[in-house]
């Protein structure tokens, strides 16, 4: 079983309380406050190793961690120390990597509306690859490379027209998409670069078919389309593109209903498909990239909350409110995402009831978990919501002017802060009162 097929971090143990990374979760809350994101280092390192191992039969692959899932300096240090590179999508992610001392050639810069300053920065610091998404990217990069007399190496992102069965908002590879060149536009993009921008070197093609994917069929179709386009374009323009990026998207197990495939199985299917297509087309030595985000970081993360108000609606729902919610985990409100939790200080309690875990934010939609069977709860209990490593902190907000919560890394019974909890002063630090209001 690979890490993405588990709901809980691999170090999860039940002692007197719930323990993760050898740390008692109640002690963590006591020491660092509540709510709290917790990342289990061993789970994170294990999935990184599982990816590297699963693709070891492919001679030339780089696994790029999709930073958008969770971008912090310490996380970048861990994943790159395991041999992964980084898929980045903003000046902020590039800056975080740069300041953390990550070699810039390990980065691939993606995004459908990269800003001019972001591209300039990326060129100046020497980002390894650019995934060119549209004509604006081409023209900006062309201008920047000319003015600096510097070459860049790019992949062209295409929209392969694959409809994968996932939530509508997280499908990206279907035809009517804001991402990438439509297959009918890709030739124009190649011609533009070749005719106008000699400092843009076209190294290959890129696609990303969606997120939280359970089915390998989409990857098979994608690999076939990418190879056939690579062959076609190389021939038509006499190019020697030799790189393919298949994007990310592998799913994780948020609840028992989720059935993500094993990383090894997906790798085998992808490698077999590619090898068949390469043989058919007499292609050799194609460099491969993949960009998993969620499946790398989700399972290693949990969020600890403390129970406050409890409301039993007469003949209705029993709402148990916790001290966090949609600002630290917007996924239930945004995507109807489902999570499961345990009561960290009542792991061995028998007496159970069905409750709804509500957030503290002023919105009826701020419900973290609907109808879950848990031990009888009271104020002060600590709830551990699993699989919150991906797209929680990275999409967190200050809604209701609440401080963003902190994050600790646990390993071998040791805990360290990797993101400080915001303070009240942090909240007002960017405010300004014009003189005329005083
Ligand atoms: N590569 C590209 C070009 C992407 O757009 C994405 C995700 C990834 C890689 C990583 O995909 P992953 O392996 O994490 O599925 N906020 C949403 C997910 C949005 C994903 C956007 N792109 C959520 O919380 O479910």
PDB file of N, CA and C in Angstrom, residues 45-78:
ATOM      1  N   UNK A  45       8.529  11.755   3.696  1.00  0.00           N
ATOM      2  CA  UNK A  45       9.729  11.169   3.066  1.00  0.00           C
ATOM      3  C   UNK A  45       9.402   9.824   2.426  1.00  0.00           C
ATOM      4  N   UNK A  46       8.499   9.082   3.052  1.00  0.00           N
ATOM      5  CA  UNK A  46       8.161   7.752   2.524  1.00  0.00           C
ATOM      6  C   UNK A  46       7.494   7.860   1.161  1.00  0.00           C
ATOM      7  N   UNK A  47       6.553   8.774   0.995  1.00  0.00           N
ATOM      8  CA  UNK A  47       5.885   8.877  -0.314  1.00  0.00           C
ATOM      9  C   UNK A  47       6.865   9.409  -1.367  1.00  0.00           C
ATOM     10  N   UNK A  48       7.754  10.315  -0.980  1.00  0.00           N
ATOM     11  CA  UNK A  48       8.775  10.781  -1.947  1.00  0.00           C
ATOM     12  C   UNK A  48       9.578   9.583  -2.438  1.00  0.00           C
ATOM     13  N   UNK A  49       9.978   8.722  -1.496  1.00  0.00           N
ATOM     14  CA  UNK A  49      10.784   7.539  -1.864  1.00  0.00           C
ATOM     15  C   UNK A  49       9.957   6.564  -2.684  1.00  0.00           C
ATOM     16  N   UNK A  50       8.666   6.456  -2.359  1.00  0.00           N
ATOM     17  CA  UNK A  50       7.803   5.557  -3.143  1.00  0.00           C
ATOM     18  C   UNK A  50       7.727   6.015  -4.605  1.00  0.00           C
ATOM     19  N   UNK A  51       7.605   7.306  -4.812  1.00  0.00           N
ATOM     20  CA  UNK A  51       7.572   7.835  -6.188  1.00  0.00           C
ATOM     21  C   UNK A  51       8.888   7.536  -6.919  1.00  0.00           C
ATOM     22  N   UNK A  52      10.013   7.841  -6.256  1.00  0.00           N
ATOM     23  CA  UNK A  52      11.322   7.643  -6.896  1.00  0.00           C
ATOM     24  C   UNK A  52      11.483   6.151  -7.230  1.00  0.00           C
ATOM     25  N   UNK A  53      11.103   5.314  -6.271  1.00  0.00           N
ATOM     26  CA  UNK A  53      11.261   3.878  -6.450  1.00  0.00           C
ATOM     27  C   UNK A  53      10.342   3.358  -7.567  1.00  0.00           C
ATOM     28  N   UNK A  54       9.103   3.846  -7.587  1.00  0.00           N
ATOM     29  CA  UNK A  54       8.129   3.362  -8.575  1.00  0.00           C
ATOM     30  C   UNK A  54       8.579   3.670 -10.001  1.00  0.00           C
ATOM     31  N   UNK A  55       9.295   4.769 -10.160  1.00  0.00           N
ATOM     32  CA  UNK A  55       9.717   5.167 -11.511  1.00  0.00           C
ATOM     33  C   UNK A  55      11.187   4.815 -11.790  1.00  0.00           C
ATOM     34  N   UNK A  56      11.769   3.967 -10.914  1.00  0.00           N
ATOM     35  CA  UNK A  56      13.214   3.731 -11.090  1.00  0.00           C
ATOM     36  C   UNK A  56      13.535   2.995 -12.398  1.00  0.00           C
ATOM     37  N   UNK A  57      12.535   2.316 -12.968  1.00  0.00           N
ATOM     38  CA  UNK A  57      12.780   1.638 -14.241  1.00  0.00           C
ATOM     39  C   UNK A  57      12.748   2.579 -15.436  1.00  0.00           C
ATOM     40  N   UNK A  58      12.394   3.820 -15.171  1.00  0.00           N
ATOM     41  CA  UNK A  58      12.439   4.799 -16.259  1.00  0.00           C
ATOM     42  C   UNK A  58      13.772   5.540 -16.121  1.00  0.00           C
ATOM     43  N   UNK A  59      14.628   5.441 -17.128  1.00  0.00           N
ATOM     44  CA  UNK A  59      16.003   5.894 -16.941  1.00  0.00           C
ATOM     45  C   UNK A  59      16.177   7.380 -16.653  1.00  0.00           C
ATOM     46  N   UNK A  60      15.308   8.230 -17.145  1.00  0.00           N
ATOM     47  CA  UNK A  60      15.566   9.656 -16.991  1.00  0.00           C
ATOM     48  C   UNK A  60      14.287  10.378 -16.580  1.00  0.00           C
ATOM     49  N   UNK A  61      14.039  10.383 -15.277  1.00  0.00           N
ATOM     50  CA  UNK A  61      12.803  11.020 -14.787  1.00  0.00           C
ATOM     51  C   UNK A  61      13.114  12.000 -13.671  1.00  0.00           C
ATOM     52  N   UNK A  62      12.396  13.102 -13.632  1.00  0.00           N
ATOM     53  CA  UNK A  62      12.429  13.988 -12.473  1.00  0.00           C
ATOM     54  C   UNK A  62      11.018  14.107 -11.930  1.00  0.00           C
ATOM     55  N   UNK A  63      10.876  13.811 -10.652  1.00  0.00           N
ATOM     56  CA  UNK A  63       9.591  14.019  -9.985  1.00  0.00           C
ATOM     57  C   UNK A  63       9.611  15.438  -9.436  1.00  0.00           C
ATOM     58  N   UNK A  64       8.683  16.251  -9.911  1.00  0.00           N
ATOM     59  CA  UNK A  64       8.581  17.632  -9.433  1.00  0.00           C
ATOM     60  C   UNK A  64       7.439  17.688  -8.438  1.00  0.00           C
ATOM     61  N   UNK A  65       7.705  18.149  -7.231  1.00  0.00           N
ATOM     62  CA  UNK A  65       6.623  18.314  -6.254  1.00  0.00           C
ATOM     63  C   UNK A  65       5.836  19.570  -6.632  1.00  0.00           C
ATOM     64  N   UNK A  66       4.524  19.433  -6.822  1.00  0.00           N
ATOM     65  CA  UNK A  66       3.688  20.582  -7.182  1.00  0.00           C
ATOM     66  C   UNK A  66       3.490  21.437  -5.933  1.00  0.00           C
ATOM     67  N   UNK A  67       4.276  22.492  -5.832  1.00  0.00           N
ATOM     68  CA  UNK A  67       4.323  23.313  -4.616  1.00  0.00           C
ATOM     69  C   UNK A  67       2.985  23.887  -4.216  1.00  0.00           C
ATOM     70  N   UNK A  68       2.108  24.078  -5.177  1.00  0.00           N
ATOM     71  CA  UNK A  68       0.825  24.708  -4.855  1.00  0.00           C
ATOM     72  C   UNK A  68       0.065  23.932  -3.787  1.00  0.00           C
ATOM     73  N   UNK A  69       0.364  22.655  -3.628  1.00  0.00           N
ATOM     74  CA  UNK A  69      -0.339  21.858  -2.625  1.00  0.00           C
ATOM     75  C   UNK A  69       0.022  22.316  -1.206  1.00  0.00           C
ATOM     76  N   UNK A  70       1.294  22.632  -1.006  1.00  0.00           N
ATOM     77  CA  UNK A  70       1.752  23.182   0.281  1.00  0.00           C
ATOM     78  C   UNK A  70       3.165  23.716   0.094  1.00  0.00           C
ATOM     79  N   UNK A  71       3.276  25.024   0.054  1.00  0.00           N
ATOM     80  CA  UNK A  71       4.581  25.637  -0.188  1.00  0.00           C
ATOM     81  C   UNK A  71       5.086  26.303   1.078  1.00  0.00           C
ATOM     82  N   UNK A  72       6.036  25.661   1.755  1.00  0.00           N
ATOM     83  CA  UNK A  72       6.732  26.335   2.853  1.00  0.00           C
ATOM     84  C   UNK A  72       8.212  25.987   2.719  1.00  0.00           C
ATOM     85  N   UNK A  73       9.058  26.792   3.350  1.00  0.00           N
ATOM     86  CA  UNK A  73      10.506  26.602   3.203  1.00  0.00           C
ATOM     87  C   UNK A  73      10.934  25.210   3.656  1.00  0.00           C
ATOM     88  N   UNK A  74      10.438  24.764   4.813  1.00  0.00           N
ATOM     89  CA  UNK A  74      10.875  23.466   5.348  1.00  0.00           C
ATOM     90  C   UNK A  74      10.386  22.312   4.473  1.00  0.00           C
ATOM     91  N   UNK A  75       9.177  22.431   3.955  1.00  0.00           N
ATOM     92  CA  UNK A  75       8.654  21.364   3.081  1.00  0.00           C
ATOM     93  C   UNK A  75       9.515  21.279   1.817  1.00  0.00           C
ATOM     94  N   UNK A  76       9.896  22.433   1.267  1.00  0.00           N
ATOM     95  CA  UNK A  76      10.766  22.435   0.081  1.00  0.00           C
ATOM     96  C   UNK A  76      12.101  21.747   0.389  1.00  0.00           C
ATOM     97  N   UNK A  77      12.638  22.011   1.591  1.00  0.00           N
ATOM     98  CA  UNK A  77      13.903  21.389   1.997  1.00  0.00           C
ATOM     99  C   UNK A  77      13.754  19.870   2.026  1.00  0.00           C
ATOM    100  N   UNK A  78      12.666  19.404   2.607  1.00  0.00           N
ATOM    101  CA  UNK A  78      12.490  17.948   2.752  1.00  0.00           C
ATOM    102  C   UNK A  78      12.346  17.292   1.385  1.00  0.00           C
TER     103      UNK A  78
END
